[in-house]
mmCIF file of C-alpha atoms in Angstrom:
data_model
loop_
_atom_site.group_PDB
_atom_site.id
_atom_site.type_symbol
_atom_site.label_atom_id
_atom_site.label_comp_id
_atom_site.label_asym_id
_atom_site.label_seq_id
_atom_site.Cartn_x
_atom_site.Cartn_y
_atom_site.Cartn_z
ATOM 1 C CA MET S 292 -31.371 -0.260 -30.426
ATOM 2 C CA ARG S 293 -31.055 -3.882 -30.302
ATOM 3 C CA VAL S 294 -27.561 -5.413 -30.773
ATOM 4 C CA LEU S 295 -27.859 -8.543 -28.349
ATOM 5 C CA PRO S 296 -29.723 -12.073 -28.295
ATOM 6 C CA ARG S 297 -33.239 -11.753 -27.502
ATOM 7 C CA SER S 298 -32.704 -15.260 -25.308
ATOM 8 C CA PHE S 299 -29.625 -13.807 -23.919
ATOM 9 C CA SER S 300 -30.189 -13.614 -19.979
ATOM 10 C CA ALA S 301 -28.176 -12.006 -17.226
ATOM 11 C CA VAL S 302 -26.645 -13.848 -14.623
ATOM 12 C CA PRO S 303 -28.586 -13.660 -11.214
ATOM 13 C CA SER S 304 -26.480 -10.112 -9.546
ATOM 14 C CA LYS S 305 -25.052 -10.371 -5.455
ATOM 15 C CA SER S 306 -25.277 -7.487 -4.364
ATOM 16 C CA PHE S 307 -21.950 -5.418 -3.013
ATOM 17 C CA VAL S 308 -21.870 -4.497 0.637
ATOM 18 C CA LEU S 309 -19.915 -2.448 2.454
ATOM 19 C CA PRO S 310 -17.433 -3.789 4.616
ATOM 20 C CA ASP S 311 -17.164 -4.035 8.381
ATOM 21 C CA LEU S 312 -14.089 -1.804 9.750
ATOM 22 C CA PRO S 313 -11.833 -3.952 11.891
ATOM 23 C CA TYR S 314 -11.259 -1.174 14.183
ATOM 24 C CA ASP S 315 -13.644 1.727 15.683
ATOM 25 C CA TYR S 316 -14.707 4.771 14.837
ATOM 26 C CA ALA S 317 -12.117 6.388 17.028
ATOM 27 C CA ALA S 318 -9.204 4.272 17.025
ATOM 28 C CA LEU S 319 -7.674 6.067 14.445
ATOM 29 C CA GLU S 320 -7.586 8.961 16.814
ATOM 30 C CA PRO S 321 -5.593 11.650 16.517
ATOM 31 C CA ALA S 322 -4.284 10.790 13.264
ATOM 32 C CA VAL S 323 -8.051 10.496 11.737
ATOM 33 C CA SER S 324 -11.201 11.635 14.100
ATOM 34 C CA GLY S 325 -13.986 9.385 14.604
ATOM 35 C CA GLU S 326 -15.938 11.877 13.607
ATOM 36 C CA ILE S 327 -14.819 11.548 9.712
ATOM 37 C CA MET S 328 -14.615 7.416 9.910
ATOM 38 C CA THR S 329 -17.999 7.617 10.877
ATOM 39 C CA ILE S 330 -19.435 9.303 8.541
ATOM 40 C CA HIS S 331 -16.521 8.636 5.823
ATOM 41 C CA HIS S 332 -17.562 5.078 5.906
ATOM 42 C CA THR S 333 -21.568 5.141 6.519
ATOM 43 C CA LYS S 334 -22.622 7.516 4.767
ATOM 44 C CA HIS S 335 -19.631 8.055 1.774
ATOM 45 C CA HIS S 336 -18.746 4.731 0.781
ATOM 46 C CA GLN S 337 -22.302 3.381 2.115
ATOM 47 C CA THR S 338 -23.323 5.354 -0.925
ATOM 48 C CA TYR S 339 -20.885 4.197 -2.954
ATOM 49 C CA VAL S 340 -21.775 0.477 -2.171
ATOM 50 C CA THR S 341 -25.629 1.957 -3.038
ATOM 51 C CA ASN S 342 -25.349 2.940 -5.947
ATOM 52 C CA LEU S 343 -23.301 0.685 -7.894
ATOM 53 C CA ASN S 344 -25.845 -1.939 -6.976
ATOM 54 C CA ALA S 345 -28.277 0.338 -8.402
ATOM 55 C CA ALA S 346 -26.015 0.620 -12.190
ATOM 56 C CA TYR S 347 -25.423 -2.861 -11.770
ATOM 57 C CA GLU S 348 -29.032 -3.506 -11.632
ATOM 58 C CA LYS S 349 -29.499 -1.210 -14.507
ATOM 59 C CA MET S 350 -27.413 -2.854 -16.536
ATOM 60 C CA LEU S 351 -27.889 -6.468 -16.367
ATOM 61 C CA ASP S 352 -31.493 -5.642 -17.050
ATOM 62 C CA ALA S 353 -30.238 -3.592 -20.349
ATOM 63 C CA GLN S 354 -28.048 -6.551 -21.534
ATOM 64 C CA ALA S 355 -30.671 -8.745 -20.576
ATOM 65 C CA LYS S 356 -32.869 -6.734 -22.907
ATOM 66 C CA GLY S 357 -30.121 -6.422 -25.476
ATOM 67 C CA ASN S 358 -29.558 -2.876 -24.924
ATOM 68 C CA ILE S 359 -26.638 -1.479 -25.370
ATOM 69 C CA ASP S 360 -27.177 1.993 -25.310
ATOM 70 C CA ALA S 361 -27.864 1.651 -21.761
ATOM 71 C CA VAL S 362 -25.122 -0.890 -20.611
ATOM 72 C CA ILE S 363 -22.901 1.733 -22.809
ATOM 73 C CA ALA S 364 -24.115 4.694 -20.462
ATOM 74 C CA LEU S 365 -23.974 3.444 -17.318
ATOM 75 C CA GLN S 366 -20.360 2.601 -16.878
ATOM 76 C CA GLY S 367 -19.013 5.644 -15.939
ATOM 77 C CA ALA S 368 -21.547 5.421 -12.964
ATOM 78 C CA ILE S 369 -20.108 1.858 -12.790
ATOM 79 C CA LYS S 370 -16.746 2.562 -13.379
ATOM 80 C CA PHE S 371 -17.533 5.778 -10.301
ATOM 81 C CA ASN S 372 -18.646 3.896 -7.757
ATOM 82 C CA GLY S 373 -17.326 0.268 -8.345
ATOM 83 C CA GLY S 374 -13.715 1.883 -8.191
ATOM 84 C CA GLY S 375 -14.989 4.163 -4.692
ATOM 85 C CA HIS S 376 -16.509 0.797 -3.318
ATOM 86 C CA VAL S 377 -12.654 -1.369 -4.399
ATOM 87 C CA ASN S 378 -10.498 1.850 -3.202
ATOM 88 C CA HIS S 379 -12.094 2.506 0.286
ATOM 89 C CA SER S 380 -12.389 -1.374 1.071
ATOM 90 C CA ILE S 381 -8.185 -1.655 0.924
ATOM 91 C CA PHE S 382 -8.009 1.841 2.178
ATOM 92 C CA TRP S 383 -9.425 1.029 5.341
ATOM 93 C CA GLN S 384 -7.692 -2.447 5.459
ATOM 94 C CA ASN S 385 -4.719 -0.330 5.116
ATOM 95 C CA LEU S 386 -4.815 1.564 8.162
ATOM 96 C CA CYS S 387 -4.998 1.051 11.794
ATOM 97 C CA PRO S 388 -4.713 1.567 15.373
ATOM 98 C CA VAL S 389 -1.244 1.995 16.966
ATOM 99 C CA SER S 390 -2.038 0.439 19.758
ATOM 100 C CA GLU S 391 -2.088 -2.591 17.007
ATOM 101 C CA GLY S 392 1.039 -1.405 15.291
ATOM 102 C CA GLY S 393 -0.608 0.932 13.135
ATOM 103 C CA GLY S 394 2.629 3.777 11.835
ATOM 104 C CA VAL S 395 5.017 0.616 11.918
ATOM 105 C CA LEU S 396 6.984 -1.194 8.956
ATOM 106 C CA GLN S 397 9.281 -4.161 10.731
ATOM 107 C CA GLN S 398 12.122 -5.684 8.900
ATOM 108 C CA GLY S 399 11.057 -7.554 5.685
ATOM 109 C CA PRO S 400 10.597 -8.145 2.281
ATOM 110 C CA LEU S 401 8.292 -4.625 1.500
ATOM 111 C CA SER S 402 11.378 -3.344 3.935
ATOM 112 C CA ASP S 403 13.794 -4.340 1.584
ATOM 113 C CA ALA S 404 11.899 -3.317 -1.794
ATOM 114 C CA ILE S 405 10.745 0.054 -0.451
ATOM 115 C CA THR S 406 14.998 0.750 0.561
ATOM 116 C CA ALA S 407 16.142 -0.262 -2.618
ATOM 117 C CA GLU S 408 13.822 1.791 -4.235
ATOM 118 C CA PHE S 409 13.499 5.051 -2.821
ATOM 119 C CA GLY S 410 16.573 4.751 -0.460
ATOM 120 C CA SER S 411 13.987 4.565 3.402
ATOM 121 C CA LEU S 412 11.461 4.535 4.312
ATOM 122 C CA ASP S 413 11.532 8.156 5.076
ATOM 123 C CA ALA S 414 12.828 9.099 1.169
ATOM 124 C CA LEU S 415 9.317 7.339 0.365
ATOM 125 C CA GLN S 416 7.112 9.361 2.598
ATOM 126 C CA THR S 417 8.186 12.108 1.438
ATOM 127 C CA LYS S 418 7.942 11.639 -1.946
ATOM 128 C CA PHE S 419 4.742 9.925 -1.969
ATOM 129 C CA ASN S 420 3.019 12.941 0.263
ATOM 130 C CA ALA S 421 4.890 15.855 -2.526
ATOM 131 C CA THR S 422 3.408 13.573 -4.980
ATOM 132 C CA THR S 423 -0.153 13.193 -3.558
ATOM 133 C CA ALA S 424 -0.066 16.117 -2.230
ATOM 134 C CA ALA S 425 -0.423 18.156 -6.006
ATOM 135 C CA ILE S 426 -3.882 16.355 -6.723
ATOM 136 C CA GLN S 427 -6.099 18.849 -8.291
ATOM 137 C CA GLY S 428 -9.080 18.309 -6.515
ATOM 138 C CA SER S 429 -10.162 14.728 -5.203
ATOM 139 C CA GLY S 430 -8.073 11.378 -6.274
ATOM 140 C CA TRP S 431 -5.927 9.168 -4.538
ATOM 141 C CA GLY S 432 -2.042 8.514 -4.081
ATOM 142 C CA TRP S 433 -1.077 5.002 -4.674
ATOM 143 C CA LEU S 434 2.165 2.977 -3.521
ATOM 144 C CA GLY S 435 1.292 -0.199 -6.020
ATOM 145 C CA TYR S 436 3.772 -2.945 -7.795
ATOM 146 C CA ASP S 437 4.056 -3.150 -11.194
ATOM 147 C CA LYS S 438 4.642 -6.682 -11.780
ATOM 148 C CA VAL S 439 5.961 -6.245 -15.195
ATOM 149 C CA ALA S 440 9.054 -4.081 -13.907
ATOM 150 C CA GLY S 441 8.909 -5.736 -10.803
ATOM 151 C CA LYS S 442 8.920 -2.582 -9.014
ATOM 152 C CA LEU S 443 7.520 -0.129 -6.287
ATOM 153 C CA LYS S 444 6.047 2.888 -7.796
ATOM 154 C CA ILE S 445 4.175 6.101 -6.528
ATOM 155 C CA ALA S 446 0.848 7.161 -8.989
ATOM 156 C CA THR S 447 -1.781 9.417 -8.066
ATOM 157 C CA CYS S 448 -5.229 9.102 -9.558
ATOM 158 C CA ALA S 449 -8.349 10.880 -10.188
ATOM 159 C CA ASN S 450 -11.407 10.815 -8.499
ATOM 160 C CA GLN S 451 -12.668 7.150 -7.971
ATOM 161 C CA ASP S 452 -10.276 6.158 -11.121
ATOM 162 C CA PRO S 453 -8.633 2.930 -9.643
ATOM 163 C CA LEU S 454 -5.514 2.502 -10.182
ATOM 164 C CA GLN S 455 -4.844 -1.305 -11.259
ATOM 165 C CA HIS S 456 -6.844 -0.324 -14.049
ATOM 166 C CA THR S 457 -5.766 3.363 -14.430
ATOM 167 C CA HIS S 458 -2.247 3.268 -14.430
ATOM 168 C CA GLY S 459 -1.683 -1.062 -14.233
ATOM 169 C CA LEU S 460 0.007 -1.304 -10.920
ATOM 170 C CA VAL S 461 -1.294 -3.783 -8.097
ATOM 171 C CA PRO S 462 -2.405 -1.371 -5.233
ATOM 172 C CA LEU S 463 -0.619 -2.290 -2.141
ATOM 173 C CA LEU S 464 -1.531 1.316 -0.388
ATOM 174 C CA GLY S 465 -3.909 4.068 -1.223
ATOM 175 C CA ILE S 466 -4.396 7.263 0.897
ATOM 176 C CA ASP S 467 -7.383 9.453 0.216
ATOM 177 C CA VAL S 468 -7.246 12.692 -0.460
ATOM 178 C CA TRP S 469 -10.994 13.332 -1.150
ATOM 179 C CA GLU S 470 -11.882 16.171 1.309
ATOM 180 C CA HIS S 471 -14.412 14.271 2.592
ATOM 181 C CA ALA S 472 -11.337 11.759 4.266
ATOM 182 C CA TYR S 473 -9.695 15.314 6.271
ATOM 183 C CA TYR S 474 -11.568 18.202 5.406
ATOM 184 C CA LEU S 475 -13.813 17.926 9.392
ATOM 185 C CA GLN S 476 -10.346 18.090 10.641
ATOM 186 C CA TYR S 477 -7.457 19.328 8.459
ATOM 187 C CA LYS S 478 -9.174 22.002 6.777
ATOM 188 C CA ASN S 479 -7.751 22.417 4.026
ATOM 189 C CA VAL S 480 -4.120 22.223 5.602
ATOM 190 C CA ARG S 481 -3.790 18.290 2.834
ATOM 191 C CA PRO S 482 -0.219 17.954 3.497
ATOM 192 C CA GLU S 483 -0.759 17.902 7.104
ATOM 193 C CA TYR S 484 -3.042 15.172 6.975
ATOM 194 C CA LEU S 485 -0.679 13.563 4.769
ATOM 195 C CA LYS S 486 2.288 14.074 7.391
ATOM 196 C CA GLN S 487 -0.437 12.393 10.071
ATOM 197 C CA ILE S 488 -1.743 10.136 8.223
ATOM 198 C CA TRP S 489 1.876 8.034 7.766
ATOM 199 C CA GLY S 490 1.254 6.747 11.731
ATOM 200 C CA ILE S 491 -1.626 4.543 11.613
ATOM 201 C CA ILE S 492 -0.713 3.064 8.016
ATOM 202 C CA ASN S 493 -0.854 -0.767 9.171
ATOM 203 C CA TRP S 494 2.220 -2.510 6.760
ATOM 204 C CA LYS S 495 1.347 -5.729 7.574
ATOM 205 C CA ASP S 496 -1.145 -5.697 5.607
ATOM 206 C CA VAL S 497 0.431 -3.974 2.812
ATOM 207 C CA GLU S 498 2.750 -6.451 2.968
ATOM 208 C CA CYS S 499 0.961 -8.685 1.832
ATOM 209 C CA ARG S 500 -0.497 -7.377 -0.376
ATOM 210 C CA TYR S 501 3.285 -7.082 -2.007
ATOM 211 C CA LEU S 502 4.297 -10.353 -1.706
ATOM 212 C CA ALA S 503 0.925 -11.786 -2.579
ATOM 213 C CA ALA S 504 1.308 -9.363 -5.573
ATOM 214 C CA LYS S 505 4.703 -10.899 -6.734
#
């Protein structure tokens, strides 16, 4: 099916790349093992990037040929792999070794907003963990910012669905609860993984995202 003009030319593509981690693979131990981080980053995230580039190239080619059927058929792969790339890129920045301040939320605009919305950081963590642990299958737990309401909100997304395009929230903090993120270390005890990961949250990064979102 050809519905685009033959003269249509796709914009030359620029490949998506796997971002470097801002810390060593073993730097988040004991909360997350170096083995998990190595596999998660170099295998899982890399696969999302590789598949995203492949799907995107095919889409550009289909657009250039005016093949709308192929463009539509590729949207699922672009959403899944693009979401995986976006989500993981945020996730790596959301984490930080304890030696560099991981797990410590300083008094400031974000801590004030958390207290106003949830009562305390402990209360936020309790609600977040309960909501995220209940995800059926694979997905992500998120702390996002609702620009319309001017409030922090907890949300979950299935698979690799991106938060902003699913719930309309600006992503501040995302925690991956696909089994590849924790199973080698925590087996099927997802709640324990969620409990331990708060000790390596990069609250400085989360606050920067919060201030930018406002």
